[in-house]
Tab-separated table of C-alpha atoms and ligand atoms in Angstrom:
chain	number	residue	atom	x	y	z
A	6	MET	CA	0.000	0.000	0.000
A	7	SER	CA	1.407	3.405	-0.827
A	8	TRP	CA	0.561	6.412	1.310
A	9	PRO	CA	-0.041	9.962	0.168
A	10	SER	CA	2.683	12.409	1.091
A	11	TYR	CA	2.743	14.347	4.366
A	12	ILE	CA	0.213	17.088	5.046
A	13	THR	CA	1.676	20.526	5.707
A	14	TYR	CA	-0.186	22.386	8.397
A	15	ARG	CA	0.976	25.866	9.457
A	16	GLY	CA	4.518	24.986	8.474
A	17	LEU	CA	4.550	21.552	10.073
A	18	ALA	CA	4.802	18.246	8.169
A	19	LEU	CA	2.447	15.553	9.453
A	20	PRO	CA	1.793	12.014	8.307
A	21	PRO	CA	-1.572	11.378	6.661
A	22	GLY	CA	-3.843	8.680	8.016
A	23	ALA	CA	-4.000	9.776	11.628
A	24	HIS	CA	-4.013	13.498	10.738
A	25	SER	CA	-6.157	15.540	8.393
A	26	GLU	CA	-6.826	19.205	7.749
A	27	GLU	CA	-10.072	18.675	9.655
A	28	SER	CA	-8.466	17.004	12.694
A	29	LEU	CA	-5.944	19.823	12.912
A	30	GLU	CA	-8.663	22.466	12.780
A	31	TYR	CA	-10.639	20.465	15.341
A	32	ALA	CA	-7.590	20.598	17.614
A	33	GLN	CA	-7.311	24.356	17.154
A	34	HIS	CA	-10.894	24.812	18.333
A	35	PHE	CA	-10.784	22.100	20.970
A	36	SER	CA	-12.359	23.220	24.195
A	37	VAL	CA	-9.684	22.740	26.852
A	38	GLU	CA	-10.880	22.239	30.414
A	39	ASP	CA	-9.062	23.600	33.454
A	40	THR	CA	-8.580	20.088	34.762
A	41	ASP	CA	-7.023	18.749	31.529
A	42	VAL	CA	-3.502	17.346	31.615
A	43	PHE	CA	-1.360	17.308	28.467
A	44	ALA	CA	1.756	15.228	28.060
A	45	VAL	CA	3.727	17.031	25.371
A	46	THR	CA	6.539	15.325	23.517
A	47	TYR	CA	8.564	15.451	20.346
A	48	PRO	CA	7.884	12.038	18.705
A	49	LYS	CA	9.857	9.134	20.193
A	50	SER	CA	10.508	10.825	23.518
A	51	GLY	CA	8.163	8.823	25.741
A	52	THR	CA	4.604	9.567	24.575
A	53	THR	CA	3.306	6.025	24.920
A	54	TRP	CA	4.915	5.768	28.314
A	55	MET	CA	2.964	8.838	29.467
A	56	GLN	CA	-0.235	7.332	28.040
A	57	GLU	CA	0.298	4.516	30.545
A	58	ILE	CA	1.407	6.682	33.452
A	59	LEU	CA	-1.171	9.480	33.412
A	60	PRO	CA	-4.367	7.416	33.781
A	61	LEU	CA	-2.761	5.432	36.578
A	62	VAL	CA	-1.632	8.512	38.466
A	63	LEU	CA	-4.915	10.361	37.953
A	64	SER	CA	-6.985	7.366	39.059
A	65	GLU	CA	-4.600	6.551	41.912
A	66	GLY	CA	-3.693	3.159	40.511
A	67	ASP	CA	-6.896	1.868	38.881
A	68	LEU	CA	-5.677	-0.616	36.260
A	69	THR	CA	-8.944	-0.770	34.292
A	70	PRO	CA	-8.067	1.895	31.673
A	71	ILE	CA	-4.656	0.461	30.799
A	72	GLN	CA	-6.056	-3.063	30.627
A	73	THR	CA	-9.175	-2.333	28.588
A	74	ILE	CA	-8.596	0.747	26.404
A	75	PRO	CA	-5.939	1.049	23.677
A	76	ASN	CA	-3.481	3.813	24.465
A	77	TRP	CA	-4.618	6.004	21.534
A	78	ASP	CA	-8.198	6.097	22.893
A	79	ARG	CA	-7.227	6.154	26.567
A	80	VAL	CA	-5.022	9.250	26.283
A	81	PRO	CA	-5.688	10.494	22.760
A	82	TRP	CA	-3.495	12.696	20.615
A	83	LEU	CA	-4.879	16.221	20.422
A	84	GLU	CA	-3.985	16.505	16.731
A	85	GLU	CA	-5.260	13.144	15.510
A	86	LYS	CA	-8.570	12.269	13.862
A	87	ARG	CA	-9.366	9.811	16.592
A	88	LEU	CA	-9.885	12.537	19.230
A	89	LYS	CA	-13.268	13.558	17.837
A	90	GLU	CA	-14.494	9.955	18.084
A	91	VAL	CA	-13.450	9.395	21.695
A	92	VAL	CA	-13.576	12.785	23.368
A	93	HIS	CA	-17.018	12.175	24.893
A	94	LYS	CA	-15.757	8.946	26.495
A	95	LEU	CA	-12.869	10.546	28.377
A	96	SER	CA	-13.331	10.704	32.095
A	97	SER	CA	-12.449	13.828	34.035
A	98	PRO	CA	-9.734	14.854	34.661
A	99	ARG	CA	-8.902	14.185	31.013
A	100	ALA	CA	-5.395	13.248	29.922
A	101	LEU	CA	-4.218	13.948	26.376
A	102	VAL	CA	-0.943	13.828	24.520
A	103	THR	CA	0.321	16.062	21.765
A	104	HIS	CA	3.375	16.551	19.584
A	105	PHE	CA	2.325	20.109	18.754
A	106	PRO	CA	4.786	22.935	19.258
A	107	PHE	CA	3.528	25.516	21.777
A	108	ARG	CA	2.215	27.875	19.088
A	109	LEU	CA	-0.239	25.277	17.751
A	110	MET	CA	-2.003	24.599	21.024
A	111	PRO	CA	-5.753	25.317	20.964
A	112	GLN	CA	-6.775	28.905	21.667
A	113	SER	CA	-8.695	27.816	24.757
A	114	PHE	CA	-5.566	26.190	26.181
A	115	PHE	CA	-3.816	29.516	26.694
A	116	SER	CA	-6.498	30.986	28.943
A	117	SER	CA	-7.171	27.705	30.768
A	118	LYS	CA	-5.528	26.264	33.857
A	119	ALA	CA	-4.730	22.988	32.069
A	120	LYS	CA	-1.391	21.479	33.035
A	121	VAL	CA	1.466	20.308	30.828
A	122	ILE	CA	4.139	17.703	31.405
A	123	TYR	CA	6.828	18.227	28.803
A	124	VAL	CA	8.903	15.079	28.346
A	125	MET	CA	12.270	15.428	26.637
A	126	ARG	CA	14.696	12.730	25.563
A	127	ASN	CA	18.315	12.875	24.489
A	128	PRO	CA	17.982	13.749	20.768
A	129	LYS	CA	20.607	11.148	19.860
A	130	ASP	CA	18.313	8.412	21.203
A	131	VAL	CA	15.251	10.136	19.704
A	132	LEU	CA	16.964	9.944	16.336
A	133	VAL	CA	17.736	6.233	16.692
A	134	SER	CA	14.224	5.410	17.888
A	135	SER	CA	12.718	7.452	15.079
A	136	TYR	CA	14.917	5.796	12.469
A	137	TYR	CA	13.569	2.352	13.382
A	138	PHE	CA	10.035	3.655	13.725
A	139	HIS	CA	10.212	5.019	10.170
A	140	GLN	CA	11.181	1.543	8.989
A	141	MET	CA	8.226	-0.212	10.608
A	142	ALA	CA	5.476	2.420	10.118
A	143	ALA	CA	4.059	2.338	6.597
A	144	PHE	CA	2.494	5.787	6.999
A	145	LEU	CA	5.887	7.433	7.473
A	146	GLU	CA	8.286	8.420	4.735
A	147	ASP	CA	11.165	6.103	3.966
A	148	PRO	CA	13.960	7.294	6.294
A	149	GLY	CA	16.668	6.566	3.705
A	150	THR	CA	20.046	5.526	5.025
A	151	TRP	CA	21.090	6.257	8.612
A	152	GLU	CA	23.437	8.946	7.258
A	153	GLU	CA	20.615	10.541	5.272
A	154	PHE	CA	18.208	10.350	8.189
A	155	ILE	CA	20.621	12.246	10.433
A	156	ASP	CA	20.435	15.206	8.066
A	157	LYS	CA	16.674	14.937	7.607
A	158	PHE	CA	16.276	15.074	11.378
A	159	LEU	CA	18.725	17.948	11.867
A	160	GLU	CA	17.115	19.970	9.088
A	161	GLY	CA	13.593	19.252	10.348
A	162	ARG	CA	12.548	17.379	7.187
A	163	VAL	CA	10.630	14.947	9.401
A	164	MET	CA	7.191	14.833	10.979
A	165	PHE	CA	6.637	17.627	13.496
A	166	GLY	CA	9.716	19.481	12.272
A	167	LYS	CA	12.983	20.226	14.007
A	168	TRP	CA	13.645	18.783	17.435
A	169	THR	CA	15.358	22.012	18.546
A	170	ASP	CA	12.358	24.144	17.501
A	171	HIS	CA	10.058	21.898	19.514
A	172	VAL	CA	12.160	22.066	22.655
A	173	LYS	CA	12.685	25.817	22.350
A	174	SER	CA	8.989	26.436	21.828
A	175	TRP	CA	8.093	24.611	25.040
A	176	LYS	CA	10.940	26.140	27.022
A	177	HIS	CA	9.707	29.641	26.157
A	178	THR	CA	6.201	29.611	27.483
A	179	ASP	CA	4.468	31.841	29.977
A	180	LEU	CA	2.804	28.872	31.624
A	181	GLY	CA	4.554	29.334	34.964
A	182	ASP	CA	3.616	26.555	37.353
A	183	ARG	CA	1.250	24.992	34.811
A	184	ILE	CA	4.196	23.261	33.144
A	185	MET	CA	6.576	20.634	34.460
A	186	TYR	CA	9.665	19.344	32.650
A	187	LEU	CA	10.744	15.756	32.823
A	188	THR	CA	13.243	13.698	30.879
A	189	TYR	CA	12.970	10.169	29.554
A	190	GLU	CA	16.322	9.526	31.229
A	191	GLN	CA	14.921	10.545	34.632
A	192	MET	CA	12.112	8.045	34.167
A	193	ILE	CA	14.568	5.308	33.208
A	194	GLN	CA	16.860	6.097	36.100
A	195	ASP	CA	14.224	6.111	38.806
A	196	LEU	CA	10.621	5.655	37.707
A	197	PRO	CA	9.114	5.796	41.221
A	198	ALA	CA	10.883	9.140	41.794
A	199	ALA	CA	9.549	10.456	38.470
A	200	LEU	CA	6.067	9.235	39.400
A	201	ARG	CA	6.259	11.094	42.709
A	202	LEU	CA	7.135	14.299	40.844
A	203	ILE	CA	4.247	13.773	38.425
A	204	ALA	CA	1.782	13.003	41.222
A	205	ASN	CA	2.905	16.030	43.181
A	206	PHE	CA	2.547	18.278	40.128
A	207	LEU	CA	-0.970	16.962	39.537
A	208	GLY	CA	-1.933	17.391	43.180
A	209	LYS	CA	-2.259	13.663	43.828
A	210	LYS	CA	-1.183	12.164	47.110
A	211	LEU	CA	-0.162	8.607	46.324
A	212	SER	CA	1.010	6.079	48.858
A	213	GLU	CA	4.315	4.310	48.271
A	214	GLU	CA	2.330	1.165	47.616
A	215	VAL	CA	0.424	2.832	44.780
A	216	ILE	CA	3.631	4.366	43.397
A	217	LYS	CA	5.186	0.912	43.301
A	218	LYS	CA	2.117	-0.587	41.646
A	219	ILE	CA	2.143	2.123	38.948
A	220	ALA	CA	5.894	1.725	38.388
A	221	ASP	CA	5.471	-2.033	37.964
A	222	HIS	CA	2.714	-1.610	35.412
A	223	CYS	CA	4.651	1.069	33.534
A	224	SER	CA	7.870	-0.897	33.236
A	225	PHE	CA	9.069	-1.574	29.707
A	226	LYS	CA	8.413	-5.283	30.227
A	227	SER	CA	4.831	-4.803	31.432
A	228	MET	CA	4.005	-2.403	28.632
A	229	LYS	CA	5.544	-4.692	26.032
A	230	GLY	CA	3.223	-7.430	27.265
A	231	ASN	CA	0.144	-5.188	27.356
A	232	MET	CA	-1.712	-5.480	24.065
A	233	MET	CA	-3.535	-2.233	24.912
A	234	SER	CA	-0.189	-0.444	24.827
A	235	ASN	CA	2.211	-2.330	22.569
A	236	PHE	CA	0.492	-1.463	19.253
A	237	SER	CA	-0.066	-5.150	18.456
A	238	LEU	CA	-3.717	-4.252	17.742
A	239	VAL	CA	-2.544	-2.211	14.761
A	240	PRO	CA	-2.643	-4.223	11.509
A	241	LYS	CA	0.749	-5.243	10.158
A	242	MET	CA	0.136	-3.268	6.974
A	243	TYR	CA	0.387	-0.062	9.075
A	244	MET	CA	3.017	-1.095	11.612
A	245	ASP	CA	5.178	-4.099	10.901
A	246	PRO	CA	6.715	-5.615	14.056
A	247	ASP	CA	8.873	-7.881	11.897
A	248	LYS	CA	10.733	-4.776	10.747
A	249	SER	CA	11.000	-3.205	14.218
A	250	GLN	CA	8.980	-3.365	17.423
A	251	PHE	CA	7.200	-0.221	18.612
A	252	LEU	CA	8.433	-0.905	22.148
A	253	ARG	CA	11.854	-1.574	20.717
A	254	LYS	CA	14.577	-1.338	23.405
A	255	GLY	CA	13.460	1.241	25.929
A	256	ILE	CA	16.965	2.135	27.035
A	257	VAL	CA	19.225	5.144	27.363
A	258	GLY	CA	22.270	5.334	25.112
A	259	ASP	CA	21.398	3.127	22.151
A	260	TRP	CA	22.908	5.961	20.082
A	261	LYS	CA	26.336	4.601	21.019
A	262	LYS	CA	25.718	1.661	18.709
A	263	HIS	CA	24.730	3.850	15.779
A	264	PHE	CA	26.832	7.024	15.509
A	265	SER	CA	30.344	7.182	14.133
A	266	SER	CA	32.524	9.847	15.785
A	267	GLU	CA	32.197	12.061	12.687
A	268	GLN	CA	28.419	11.751	12.701
A	269	LEU	CA	28.322	12.536	16.387
A	270	ALA	CA	30.482	15.636	15.993
A	271	HIS	CA	28.242	16.852	13.156
A	272	PHE	CA	25.067	16.077	15.115
A	273	SER	CA	26.117	17.705	18.374
A	274	SER	CA	27.646	20.796	16.780
A	275	THR	CA	24.482	21.371	14.718
A	276	ILE	CA	22.240	21.083	17.771
A	277	TYR	CA	24.517	23.263	19.919
A	278	LYS	CA	24.584	25.905	17.195
A	279	GLU	CA	20.791	25.993	17.192
A	280	MET	CA	20.846	26.385	20.957
A	281	GLU	CA	23.243	29.353	20.947
A	282	GLY	CA	21.882	32.308	22.874
A	283	GLU	CA	19.226	30.266	24.639
A	284	ASN	CA	18.719	30.921	28.335
A	285	PHE	CA	18.547	27.230	29.191
A	286	THR	CA	20.949	24.348	28.771
A	287	LEU	CA	20.180	20.837	27.654
A	288	PRO	CA	20.478	18.170	30.336
A	289	TRP	CA	22.766	15.973	28.228
A	290	ASN	CA	26.331	16.283	27.013
A	291	LEU	CA	25.686	15.688	23.321
A	292	SER	CA	29.300	15.685	22.214
A	293	ASP	CA	30.417	12.983	24.607
A	294	THR	CA	32.276	10.674	22.250
A	295	ALA	CA	33.855	8.476	24.906
A	296	GLU	CA	31.619	5.522	24.325
A	297	VAL	CA	30.937	5.671	20.606
A	298	ALA	CA	31.317	2.251	19.065
A	299	ASP	CA	33.440	2.081	15.955
A	300	VAL	CA	30.480	0.956	13.888
A	301	HIS	CA	30.560	3.140	10.809
A	302	THR	CA	34.203	3.808	10.236
B	411	A3P	P1	13.044	2.952	21.623
B	411	A3P	O1	12.686	2.941	20.174
B	411	A3P	O2	14.367	3.601	21.886
B	411	A3P	O3	12.926	1.612	22.269
B	411	A3P	P2	7.032	7.437	21.729
B	411	A3P	O4	6.031	6.731	22.553
B	411	A3P	O5	7.165	8.896	22.045
B	411	A3P	O6	6.837	7.156	20.268
B	411	A3P	O7	8.465	6.854	22.138
B	411	A3P	C1	8.756	5.517	21.876
B	411	A3P	C2	10.017	5.169	22.635
B	411	A3P	O8	9.713	5.101	24.039
B	411	A3P	C3	10.557	3.790	22.228
B	411	A3P	O9	11.976	3.894	22.377
B	411	A3P	C4	9.931	2.933	23.293
B	411	A3P	O10	10.571	1.679	23.471
B	411	A3P	C5	10.091	3.825	24.518
B	411	A3P	N1	9.233	3.426	25.647
B	411	A3P	C6	7.901	3.280	25.676
B	411	A3P	N2	7.493	2.811	26.878
B	411	A3P	C7	8.618	2.657	27.632
B	411	A3P	C8	8.874	2.190	28.958
B	411	A3P	N3	7.923	1.756	29.753
B	411	A3P	N4	10.165	2.165	29.374
B	411	A3P	C9	11.157	2.579	28.587
B	411	A3P	N5	10.981	3.031	27.313
B	411	A3P	C10	9.726	3.060	26.849
């Protein structure tokens, strides 16, 4: 099956299928409630993980949603067609995810009290994850070679545009205490600690027992075995697990097996250049070459 090319919406390239001009307009006019919680991510930074975590935190550990509702209906994407179909089924407080940059959030979001958890991941691992995802997802453009995909990513010729633009847009908001920043690496390092931060931000008092229960159900292994979360309900013609699994490795530092030292120098210097003059620093040392495997030289 061949897919039509990406839609361009207000300067952003988006894959067809899940998105349409109508779904994007619907998102613009979406009526945000004060109690809404958005997990915002650049693709491949931990979106699906947050679709597991948020319902569990908000319901104080009720497993029913993660065991009975597919992740895309449980915590829908703001920008996708599916939202319109499921919005009336969402229980309050609603949890949603989005890959939108800040400027594309619905008008009603800006004047609401809705909260945002912005999850960032080391862009080197985002790139690797995305490269494999492009191989298994039929609705995404062919990534080309690894070398070519590095440049596509750095130049923003990928869905949802440049990683640096996304991060900058969400770092420059006037949301004050409505936004919390979290990294994928923090969640890998100590998930219970990350869950405590999330619960605290959302005003939930969870016992250590509930925190442990949520962490167990949100482990990579549990999610990989949960057919409501591992995308195995998606027909193979759309996502082919023989090419790559959606829940692929779930680790920090897989980039070490993919970048040559030259590619890493090019990647990190390009990202650092884009970050020049910013009033925040990235929580990773992108040019750390110490552990690069000699895979491409
Ligand atoms: P990898 O491809 O590196 O394995 P997104 O949901 O934003 O598309 O991100 C997908 C990435 O998050 C994949 O990374 C996936 O394995 C990882 N991921 C999802 N759930 C996870 C979990 N419970 N623990 C660790 N990583 C997880």
